[in-house]
Amino acid sequence: MNTNLTPDQSDIIKERLRQARLSFNLALATTATCALVGFCGIGLVLIGKAPEGTITTTGGLSATVYCLKLARDANDRLDELAKDLNDD
């Protein structure tokens, strides 16, 4: 890894790390929220409110999949940053 970075390069790296951390934290929080929504939907199905439960569960699971994609993208950005640092 090259430690002779210009101040601009250092600022760019710090900003990319900050954005990746925020994206990951957002994805983690929303995934947890969507999982709770999904469990609420399952509860609705179990107590006999099948239409409402199905809609709630489907919405929670769909949002969870999107949030996991967001977390994977944040991880990919960190991997790209590490590769860029090793190339310099």
Coordinates of C-alpha atoms in Angstrom, one line a residue, residues 2-83:
N2 CA 1.3 3.4 -1.0
T3 CA 1.5 5.8 2.0
N4 CA 2.6 8.8 -0.1
L5 CA -0.9 10.1 -0.8
T6 CA -1.6 13.7 -1.7
P7 CA -4.0 15.6 0.5
D8 CA -6.6 15.4 -2.2
Q9 CA -6.3 11.6 -2.5
S10 CA -6.4 11.3 1.3
D11 CA -9.6 13.4 1.4
I12 CA -11.2 11.3 -1.4
I13 CA -10.4 8.1 0.5
K14 CA -11.8 9.4 3.7
E15 CA -15.0 10.5 2.0
R16 CA -15.4 7.1 0.2
L17 CA -14.9 5.3 3.6
R18 CA -17.5 7.6 5.2
Q19 CA -20.0 7.0 2.5
A20 CA -19.5 3.2 2.7
R21 CA -19.9 3.2 6.5
L22 CA -23.1 5.3 6.2
S23 CA -24.5 3.0 3.5
F24 CA -23.8 -0.1 5.5
N25 CA -25.3 1.4 8.7
L26 CA -28.4 2.5 6.8
A27 CA -28.7 -1.0 5.2
L28 CA -28.3 -2.7 8.6
A29 CA -31.0 -0.5 10.3
T30 CA -33.5 -0.8 7.4
T31 CA -32.9 -4.5 7.2
A32 CA -33.7 -4.9 10.9
T33 CA -36.8 -2.7 10.5
C34 CA -38.0 -4.6 7.4
A35 CA -37.5 -7.9 9.3
L36 CA -39.7 -6.6 12.1
V37 CA -42.4 -5.7 9.5
G38 CA -42.1 -9.2 8.0
F39 CA -42.6 -10.8 11.4
C40 CA -45.6 -8.6 12.0
G41 CA -47.0 -9.8 8.7
I42 CA -46.4 -13.4 9.8
G43 CA -48.2 -12.7 13.0
L44 CA -51.2 -11.3 11.1
V45 CA -51.4 -14.4 9.0
L46 CA -51.3 -16.6 12.2
I47 CA -54.1 -14.7 13.9
G48 CA -56.3 -15.1 10.8
K49 CA -55.9 -11.8 8.9
A50 CA -54.3 -13.5 5.9
P51 CA -54.7 -10.7 3.3
E52 CA -53.2 -8.0 5.5
G53 CA -50.5 -10.4 6.7
T54 CA -49.5 -11.5 3.2
I55 CA -49.2 -7.9 2.0
T56 CA -47.2 -6.9 5.1
T57 CA -44.9 -9.9 4.8
T58 CA -44.3 -9.4 1.1
G59 CA -43.5 -5.7 1.6
G60 CA -41.1 -6.5 4.5
L61 CA -39.3 -9.2 2.6
S62 CA -39.0 -7.1 -0.6
A63 CA -37.5 -4.2 1.3
T64 CA -35.1 -6.5 3.1
V65 CA -33.8 -7.8 -0.2
Y66 CA -33.2 -4.3 -1.4
C67 CA -31.4 -3.3 1.8
L68 CA -29.1 -6.3 1.6
K69 CA -28.2 -5.2 -2.0
L70 CA -27.4 -1.8 -0.6
A71 CA -25.1 -3.3 2.1
R72 CA -23.4 -5.5 -0.6
D73 CA -22.8 -2.4 -2.8
A74 CA -21.2 -0.6 0.2
N75 CA -18.9 -3.6 0.7
D76 CA -18.0 -3.6 -2.9
R77 CA -17.1 0.1 -2.7
L78 CA -14.8 -0.7 0.2
D79 CA -13.2 -3.6 -1.8
E80 CA -12.7 -1.2 -4.8
L81 CA -11.1 1.4 -2.5
A82 CA -8.7 -1.2 -1.1
K83 CA -7.8 -2.3 -4.6

